[in-house]
Short mmCIF file of C-alpha atoms in Angstrom, two decimals:
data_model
loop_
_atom_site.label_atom_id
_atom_site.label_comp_id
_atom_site.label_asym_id
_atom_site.label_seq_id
_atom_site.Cartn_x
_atom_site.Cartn_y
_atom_site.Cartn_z
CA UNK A 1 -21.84 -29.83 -24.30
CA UNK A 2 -20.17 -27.23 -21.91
CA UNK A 3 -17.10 -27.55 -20.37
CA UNK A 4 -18.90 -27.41 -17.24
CA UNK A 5 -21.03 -30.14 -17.95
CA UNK A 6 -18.59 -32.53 -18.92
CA UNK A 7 -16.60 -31.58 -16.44
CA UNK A 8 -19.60 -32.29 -13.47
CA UNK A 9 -20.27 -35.35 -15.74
CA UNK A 10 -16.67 -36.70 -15.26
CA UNK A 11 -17.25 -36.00 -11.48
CA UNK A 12 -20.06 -38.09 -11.45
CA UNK A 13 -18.73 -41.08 -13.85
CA UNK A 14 -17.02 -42.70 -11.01
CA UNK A 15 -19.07 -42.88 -8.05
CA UNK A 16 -21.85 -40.67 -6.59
CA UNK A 17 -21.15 -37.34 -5.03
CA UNK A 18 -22.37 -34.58 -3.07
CA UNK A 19 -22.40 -31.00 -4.21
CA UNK A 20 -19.23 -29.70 -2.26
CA UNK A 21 -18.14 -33.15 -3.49
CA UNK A 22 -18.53 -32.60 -7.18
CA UNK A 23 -16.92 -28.95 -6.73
CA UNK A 24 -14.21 -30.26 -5.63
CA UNK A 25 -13.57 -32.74 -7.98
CA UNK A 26 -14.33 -30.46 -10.79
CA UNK A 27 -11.43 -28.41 -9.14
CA UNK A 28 -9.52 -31.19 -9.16
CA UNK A 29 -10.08 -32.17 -13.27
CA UNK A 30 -9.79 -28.92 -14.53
CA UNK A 31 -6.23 -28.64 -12.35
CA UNK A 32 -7.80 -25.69 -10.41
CA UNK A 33 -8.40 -23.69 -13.57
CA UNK A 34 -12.63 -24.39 -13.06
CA UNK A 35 -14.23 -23.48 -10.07
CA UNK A 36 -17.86 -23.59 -10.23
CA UNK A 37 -20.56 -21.43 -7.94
CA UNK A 38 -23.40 -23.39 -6.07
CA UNK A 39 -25.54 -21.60 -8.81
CA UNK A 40 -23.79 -23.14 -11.59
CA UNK A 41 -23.10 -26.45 -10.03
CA UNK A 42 -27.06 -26.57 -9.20
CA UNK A 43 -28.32 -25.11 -13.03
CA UNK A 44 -26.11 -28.06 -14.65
CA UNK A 45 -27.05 -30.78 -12.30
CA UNK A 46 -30.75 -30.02 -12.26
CA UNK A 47 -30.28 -30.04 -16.38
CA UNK A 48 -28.63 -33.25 -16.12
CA UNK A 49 -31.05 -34.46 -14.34
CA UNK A 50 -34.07 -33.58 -16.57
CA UNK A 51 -32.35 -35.43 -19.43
CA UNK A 52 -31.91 -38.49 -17.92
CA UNK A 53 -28.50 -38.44 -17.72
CA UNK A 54 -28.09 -38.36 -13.54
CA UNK A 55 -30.22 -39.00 -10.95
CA UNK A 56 -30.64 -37.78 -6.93
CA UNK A 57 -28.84 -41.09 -5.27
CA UNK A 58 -28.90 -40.37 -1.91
CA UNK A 59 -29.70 -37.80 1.16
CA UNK A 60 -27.90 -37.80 3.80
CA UNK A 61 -27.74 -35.46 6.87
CA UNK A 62 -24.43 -34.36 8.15
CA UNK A 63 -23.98 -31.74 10.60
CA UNK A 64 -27.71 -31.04 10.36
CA UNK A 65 -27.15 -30.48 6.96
CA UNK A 66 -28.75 -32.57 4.17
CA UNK A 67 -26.47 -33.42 1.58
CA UNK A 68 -27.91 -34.63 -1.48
CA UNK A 69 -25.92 -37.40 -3.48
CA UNK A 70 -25.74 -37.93 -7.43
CA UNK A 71 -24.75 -40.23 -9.71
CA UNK A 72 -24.82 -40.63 -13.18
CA UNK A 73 -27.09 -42.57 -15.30
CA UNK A 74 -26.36 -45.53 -17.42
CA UNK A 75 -27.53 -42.90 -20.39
CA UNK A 76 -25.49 -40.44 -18.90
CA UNK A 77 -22.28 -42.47 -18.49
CA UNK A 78 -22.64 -43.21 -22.49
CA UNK A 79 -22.70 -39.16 -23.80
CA UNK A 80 -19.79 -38.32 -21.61
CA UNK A 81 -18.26 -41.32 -23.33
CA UNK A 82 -19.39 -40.31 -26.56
CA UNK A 83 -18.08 -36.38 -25.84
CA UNK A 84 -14.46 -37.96 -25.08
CA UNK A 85 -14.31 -39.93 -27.90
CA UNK A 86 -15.29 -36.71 -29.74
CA UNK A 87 -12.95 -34.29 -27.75
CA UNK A 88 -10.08 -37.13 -28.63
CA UNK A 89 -10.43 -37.11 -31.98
CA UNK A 90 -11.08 -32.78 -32.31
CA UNK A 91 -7.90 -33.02 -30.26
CA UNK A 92 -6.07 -35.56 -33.13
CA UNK A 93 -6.87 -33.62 -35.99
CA UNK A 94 -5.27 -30.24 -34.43
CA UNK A 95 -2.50 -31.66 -33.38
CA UNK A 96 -2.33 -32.95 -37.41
CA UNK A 97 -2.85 -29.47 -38.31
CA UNK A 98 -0.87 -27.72 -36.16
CA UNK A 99 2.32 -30.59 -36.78
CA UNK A 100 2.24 -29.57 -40.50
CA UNK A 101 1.63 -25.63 -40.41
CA UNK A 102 4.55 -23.95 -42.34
CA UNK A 103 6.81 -21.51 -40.30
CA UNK A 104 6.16 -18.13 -40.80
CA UNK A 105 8.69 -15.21 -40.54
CA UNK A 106 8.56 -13.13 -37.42
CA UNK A 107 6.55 -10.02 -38.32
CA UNK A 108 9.16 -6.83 -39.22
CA UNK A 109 11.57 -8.93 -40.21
CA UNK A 110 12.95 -8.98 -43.59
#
């Protein structure tokens, strides 16, 4: 799974939310270090979407703009739980690694 994806999935676990919406929150997750285009919001969401994993919630019209509202699916809510769990524990056993590394000299020094 992209970082992308899980991050737009994680905007979605909570409640449902509009494009700008999800952006935003993305934004937000990533501490401002994602930001994703409408073209790459729209690609993941419409992928999410043919796997089952979210679903079109709502449409609203604001401003004489229609603002389309997603959520995730029960299916969906259970592989971003499943990629956390995996993240977690990827994240664990560096942190083991990198806690028992032996110091190396500083290159040119002798």
């Amino acid at each position: 799974m992209s970082e992308q994806t899980y991050l737009v999935m994680l905007a979605l676990a909570d409640e449902p939310r509009h494009g700008y919406g999800v952006v935003r929150e993305v934004k937000a997750l990533s501490g401002g270090r994602v930001a994703l285009g409408a073209g790459t919001l729209y690609g993941v969401l419409d992928r999410l979407v043919e796997r089952g994993w979210a679903q079109m919630s709502d449409e609203v019209v604001v401003d004489g703009r229609l603002r389309r509202y997603y959520r995730l699916t029960d299916e969906g809510l259970a592989e971003v739980t499943a990629e956390t769990d995996r993240l977690r524990e990827l994240a664990s056993r560096a942190r083991r690694i990198l806690s028992v590394r032996p110091a190396r000299p500083a290159l040119g020094r002798a």
